[in-house]
Short mmCIF file of C-alpha atoms in Angstrom, two decimals:
data_model
loop_
_atom_site.label_atom_id
_atom_site.label_comp_id
_atom_site.label_asym_id
_atom_site.label_seq_id
_atom_site.Cartn_x
_atom_site.Cartn_y
_atom_site.Cartn_z
CA MET K 113 -18.30 0.03 21.72
CA ARG K 114 -15.28 0.41 19.92
CA LYS K 115 -13.59 -2.35 21.83
CA ILE K 116 -16.15 -4.67 20.62
CA TYR K 117 -16.32 -3.43 17.14
CA ALA K 118 -12.43 -3.90 16.98
CA VAL K 119 -12.86 -7.47 18.52
CA TYR K 120 -15.33 -8.78 15.97
CA ALA K 121 -12.91 -7.25 13.47
CA LEU K 122 -10.07 -8.80 14.82
CA ILE K 123 -11.93 -12.13 15.15
CA LEU K 124 -13.23 -11.61 11.64
CA PHE K 125 -9.88 -11.03 10.23
CA VAL K 126 -7.97 -13.95 12.16
CA SER K 127 -10.70 -16.44 10.69
CA SER K 128 -11.10 -15.62 7.31
CA MET K 129 -6.80 -15.27 6.97
CA LEU K 130 -7.29 -19.42 8.57
CA ILE K 131 -9.70 -19.65 5.47
CA MET K 132 -7.01 -18.04 2.98
CA LEU K 133 -4.33 -19.75 4.23
CA ILE K 134 -4.09 -22.96 2.00
CA PRO K 135 -5.09 -21.42 -1.22
CA MET K 136 -2.36 -18.80 -0.65
CA TRP K 137 0.04 -21.00 0.20
CA LEU K 138 -0.29 -23.50 -2.86
CA VAL K 139 -0.17 -19.88 -5.09
CA SER K 140 2.98 -19.05 -3.54
CA LEU K 141 4.56 -22.12 -4.93
CA LEU K 142 3.74 -20.93 -8.25
CA PRO K 143 6.73 -19.32 -10.41
CA ALA K 144 6.96 -15.24 -10.60
CA PRO K 145 4.99 -13.17 -11.62
CA LEU K 146 2.21 -16.08 -11.91
CA ASN K 147 2.23 -16.14 -8.62
CA ILE K 148 2.48 -12.68 -7.31
CA ARG K 149 -0.62 -12.51 -9.85
CA CYS K 150 -2.23 -15.32 -8.00
CA PHE K 151 -1.64 -14.43 -4.62
CA MET K 152 -2.92 -10.65 -5.24
CA TRP K 153 -6.40 -12.05 -6.83
CA LEU K 154 -6.73 -13.93 -3.64
CA GLY K 155 -6.24 -11.26 -1.13
CA ARG K 156 -8.62 -8.67 -3.50
CA ALA K 157 -11.15 -11.38 -3.08
CA TRP K 158 -10.63 -11.55 0.43
CA MET K 159 -10.92 -7.99 1.06
CA HIS K 160 -13.87 -7.45 -0.92
CA VAL K 161 -15.53 -10.00 1.39
CA TYR K 162 -13.84 -8.77 4.34
CA MET K 163 -14.12 -4.50 4.13
CA PRO K 164 -17.60 -5.05 3.71
CA LEU K 165 -18.36 -7.40 6.45
CA VAL K 166 -16.52 -4.81 9.11
CA PHE K 167 -18.81 -2.09 8.21
CA CYS K 168 -15.79 -0.78 6.16
CA PRO K 169 -16.77 -0.32 2.77
CA VAL K 170 -13.95 0.81 -0.06
CA HIS K 171 -14.28 3.76 -2.54
CA THR K 172 -12.12 3.99 -5.70
CA LYS K 173 -11.59 6.62 -7.80
CA GLY K 174 -9.28 7.18 -10.86
CA ARG K 175 -8.69 3.21 -11.33
CA GLN K 176 -9.14 4.65 -15.21
CA TYR K 177 -5.10 6.07 -14.88
CA PHE K 178 -4.26 2.46 -14.82
CA LYS K 179 -3.44 1.08 -18.64
CA LYS K 180 -2.88 -1.96 -18.75
CA GLY K 181 0.14 -3.62 -19.32
CA GLN K 182 1.91 -0.62 -17.92
CA PRO K 183 3.88 -0.67 -13.76
CA TYR K 184 3.42 2.07 -11.63
CA ILE K 185 5.14 3.27 -8.71
CA ILE K 186 2.47 3.55 -6.54
CA VAL K 187 3.07 6.43 -3.80
CA CYS K 188 0.57 6.36 -1.21
CA ASN K 189 -0.23 8.54 1.81
CA HIS K 190 0.02 6.22 5.24
CA ASN K 191 -2.11 7.11 8.56
CA SER K 192 -2.93 3.06 9.87
CA TYR K 193 -2.77 0.09 9.81
CA VAL K 194 -6.12 -0.35 7.47
CA ASP K 195 -4.52 1.36 4.79
CA ILE K 196 -3.22 -2.30 4.18
CA PRO K 197 -6.50 -3.81 3.58
CA ALA K 198 -8.17 -0.58 1.57
CA THR K 199 -5.01 -0.76 -0.73
CA THR K 200 -4.86 -4.79 -1.30
CA TYR K 201 -8.52 -4.02 -1.89
CA ALA K 202 -8.67 -0.85 -4.30
CA ILE K 203 -5.45 -1.47 -6.51
CA PRO K 204 -6.25 -3.32 -9.67
CA GLY K 205 -4.24 -5.88 -11.05
CA ALA K 206 -0.83 -7.25 -8.93
CA SER K 207 1.69 -4.91 -6.24
CA LYS K 208 4.07 -5.49 -4.02
CA SER K 209 5.11 -3.58 -0.96
CA LEU K 210 7.85 -2.76 0.85
CA ALA K 211 7.79 -4.14 4.19
CA LYS K 212 10.27 -5.29 7.25
CA GLN K 213 11.83 -8.25 7.07
CA GLU K 214 11.05 -9.28 10.52
CA LEU K 215 7.33 -9.31 9.87
CA ALA K 216 8.22 -12.71 7.35
CA ARG K 217 9.97 -14.71 10.33
CA ILE K 218 5.84 -14.67 12.11
CA PRO K 219 4.15 -17.79 11.33
CA VAL K 220 1.83 -17.65 9.15
CA TRP K 221 2.35 -14.16 8.10
CA SER K 222 5.67 -15.58 6.38
CA ILE K 223 3.98 -16.64 3.74
CA MET K 224 1.66 -13.34 2.49
CA TYR K 225 4.68 -11.13 3.44
CA LYS K 226 7.35 -13.19 1.87
CA VAL K 227 4.94 -13.02 -1.65
CA GLY K 228 3.19 -9.59 -1.17
CA SER K 229 6.27 -7.64 -0.36
CA VAL K 230 9.67 -6.52 -0.87
CA LEU K 231 11.40 -7.54 2.37
CA VAL K 232 13.99 -5.46 3.46
CA ASN K 233 15.82 -4.36 7.16
CA ARG K 234 16.00 -0.82 7.26
CA ASP K 235 19.03 -1.16 9.46
CA ASP K 236 21.10 -3.20 6.84
CA PRO K 237 22.76 -1.30 3.83
CA GLU K 238 23.15 -4.14 2.07
CA SER K 239 19.83 -5.76 2.81
CA ARG K 240 18.16 -1.72 1.46
CA LYS K 241 20.31 -2.28 -1.32
CA ARG K 242 19.01 -6.10 -2.28
CA SER K 243 15.53 -4.44 -1.85
CA PHE K 244 16.24 -1.79 -4.41
CA THR K 245 17.56 -4.25 -7.06
CA GLU K 246 14.38 -6.57 -6.42
CA MET K 247 11.97 -3.51 -6.54
CA LYS K 248 13.39 -2.69 -10.24
CA GLU K 249 12.95 -6.20 -10.90
CA VAL K 250 8.98 -6.62 -10.14
CA LEU K 251 8.62 -3.59 -12.15
CA ASN K 252 10.33 -4.82 -14.94
CA MET K 253 7.84 -8.23 -14.53
CA GLY K 254 4.81 -5.71 -14.93
CA VAL K 255 3.91 -5.88 -11.43
CA HIS K 256 3.00 -2.47 -9.64
CA MET K 257 5.24 -1.32 -6.54
CA LEU K 258 3.10 0.36 -3.76
CA LEU K 259 5.70 2.58 -1.72
CA TYR K 260 4.39 4.95 1.32
CA PRO K 261 7.06 7.91 0.86
CA GLU K 262 6.33 9.01 4.32
CA GLY K 263 8.48 6.14 6.09
CA THR K 264 5.73 5.49 8.94
CA ARG K 265 2.53 6.45 9.64
CA ASN K 266 2.07 9.70 10.14
CA LYS K 267 0.32 10.67 13.39
CA THR K 268 0.50 14.99 13.17
CA ASP K 269 -2.44 16.96 12.00
CA ASP K 270 -0.85 17.65 8.45
CA PRO K 271 -1.93 16.29 5.31
CA LEU K 272 1.50 13.84 4.75
CA LYS K 273 5.07 13.74 6.54
CA SER K 274 7.95 14.47 4.38
CA PHE K 275 8.79 12.20 1.77
CA TYR K 276 11.79 10.10 1.65
CA ASP K 277 13.97 9.93 -1.92
CA GLY K 278 13.57 6.07 -2.59
CA ALA K 279 10.30 6.18 -4.52
CA PHE K 280 11.45 8.57 -6.89
CA ILE K 281 15.00 7.35 -7.59
CA LEU K 282 13.27 3.92 -8.32
CA ALA K 283 10.82 5.49 -10.48
CA ILE K 284 13.87 7.29 -12.50
CA GLU K 285 16.45 4.61 -12.80
CA THR K 286 13.38 2.34 -14.17
CA GLN K 287 11.53 5.41 -16.24
CA LYS K 288 8.31 4.11 -15.16
CA PRO K 289 5.25 6.37 -14.19
CA ILE K 290 4.30 7.51 -10.44
CA MET K 291 0.76 7.53 -9.71
CA PRO K 292 0.03 9.43 -6.61
CA THR K 293 -2.53 7.44 -4.29
CA VAL K 294 -4.55 9.40 -1.49
CA LEU K 295 -6.48 7.35 0.79
CA PHE K 296 -9.04 9.14 3.17
CA ASN K 297 -10.25 8.16 6.69
CA THR K 298 -8.58 4.78 7.24
CA ARG K 299 -7.29 7.04 10.77
CA LYS K 300 -10.94 7.27 11.51
CA ILE K 301 -11.09 3.36 11.90
CA LEU K 302 -7.62 2.91 13.55
CA SER K 303 -5.66 5.12 15.13
CA ALA K 304 -1.94 4.94 15.98
CA GLY K 305 -1.22 6.20 19.85
CA LYS K 306 -5.36 4.97 20.91
CA SER K 307 -5.77 2.37 23.56
CA PHE K 308 -7.70 -0.89 21.66
CA GLY K 309 -10.49 -0.38 20.10
CA ALA K 310 -11.72 0.62 16.03
CA ARG K 311 -14.96 2.28 14.62
CA PRO K 312 -16.26 1.59 11.36
CA HIS K 313 -16.07 4.17 8.58
CA ARG K 314 -16.52 4.28 4.87
CA ILE K 315 -12.98 4.45 3.36
CA ASP K 316 -12.13 6.40 0.19
CA VAL K 317 -8.94 5.56 -2.57
CA HIS K 318 -8.07 8.03 -4.92
CA PHE K 319 -5.64 7.55 -7.58
CA LEU K 320 -4.49 10.55 -9.06
CA PRO K 321 -3.10 11.19 -12.90
CA PRO K 322 0.07 9.09 -13.29
CA VAL K 323 3.27 11.23 -13.20
CA GLU K 324 5.85 10.54 -16.05
CA THR K 325 9.46 10.08 -15.89
CA ALA K 326 10.75 9.38 -19.06
CA GLY K 327 13.32 11.10 -19.92
CA MET K 328 14.21 12.25 -16.28
CA THR K 329 18.08 11.78 -14.68
CA GLN K 330 18.84 11.83 -10.96
CA ASP K 331 19.35 15.73 -11.12
CA ASP K 332 15.57 15.71 -10.86
CA ILE K 333 14.71 13.96 -8.24
CA PRO K 334 14.49 16.95 -5.82
CA ALA K 335 11.87 18.40 -8.15
CA LEU K 336 9.69 15.05 -8.55
CA LYS K 337 9.50 14.37 -5.13
CA GLU K 338 8.33 18.25 -4.36
CA HIS K 339 5.85 17.57 -7.24
CA VAL K 340 4.07 14.66 -6.25
CA PHE K 341 4.36 16.14 -2.50
CA LYS K 342 2.66 19.51 -3.63
CA THR K 343 0.24 17.22 -5.82
CA MET K 344 -1.07 14.58 -3.11
CA TRP K 345 -1.34 17.79 -0.24
CA GLU K 346 -3.48 20.13 -1.88
CA TYR K 347 -5.61 17.20 -3.59
CA ILE K 348 -5.88 16.20 0.36
CA GLU K 349 -6.38 19.85 1.39
CA LYS K 350 -9.00 20.53 -1.16
CA SER K 351 -11.33 17.00 -0.38
CA ARG K 352 -11.29 18.53 3.35
CA SER K 353 -12.87 21.69 2.54
CA VAL K 354 -15.49 19.86 0.64
#
């Protein structure tokens, strides 16, 4: 049944993606940041149709923390490939994420990743530097940056893996607030390391109160990272016990 469901979800994803491809290509030709805003509106509308059709309803909590006109660095846990459609569904307004540069070389996918992501080659120091500059430009345009500070999917039994510094350096250098965000149940749908298959499940996306960085300096990076890590870890643990 897991394989049958996975085939159904995959076929529906590919067919709906082909429908969305032309309008997404058209909006990609618009100037920034209008292209990002229109692109994410289309992506969100797509996911609002697709996720219920694959029996994975997305429920959000804490959207009231987003202030109009304020871009946030959205720091999110990472458990599954399903995290991407779930956050596309849930995040209000325009946003970009950080993605591997090689993904933009894949036909069809290239349109989505070039507009919806800041691309980086993690093995290239110059590419990492350029991506950091681009993320600052994204925030200055009033667009959110979605970052997964664990770096890769969490395959452990712990609520979180240790965080990298990048999101917190970006927050302090731009003086933008961090929006801690916790995803629940995406691993239950599609787990890393298992054979081909998936199963439907409700997804919860909880936005936590933002953490202000105004007035912070580089010396505050370790404390800021620890504070956000502890906030998210404790929230996940508390939710598990409910």
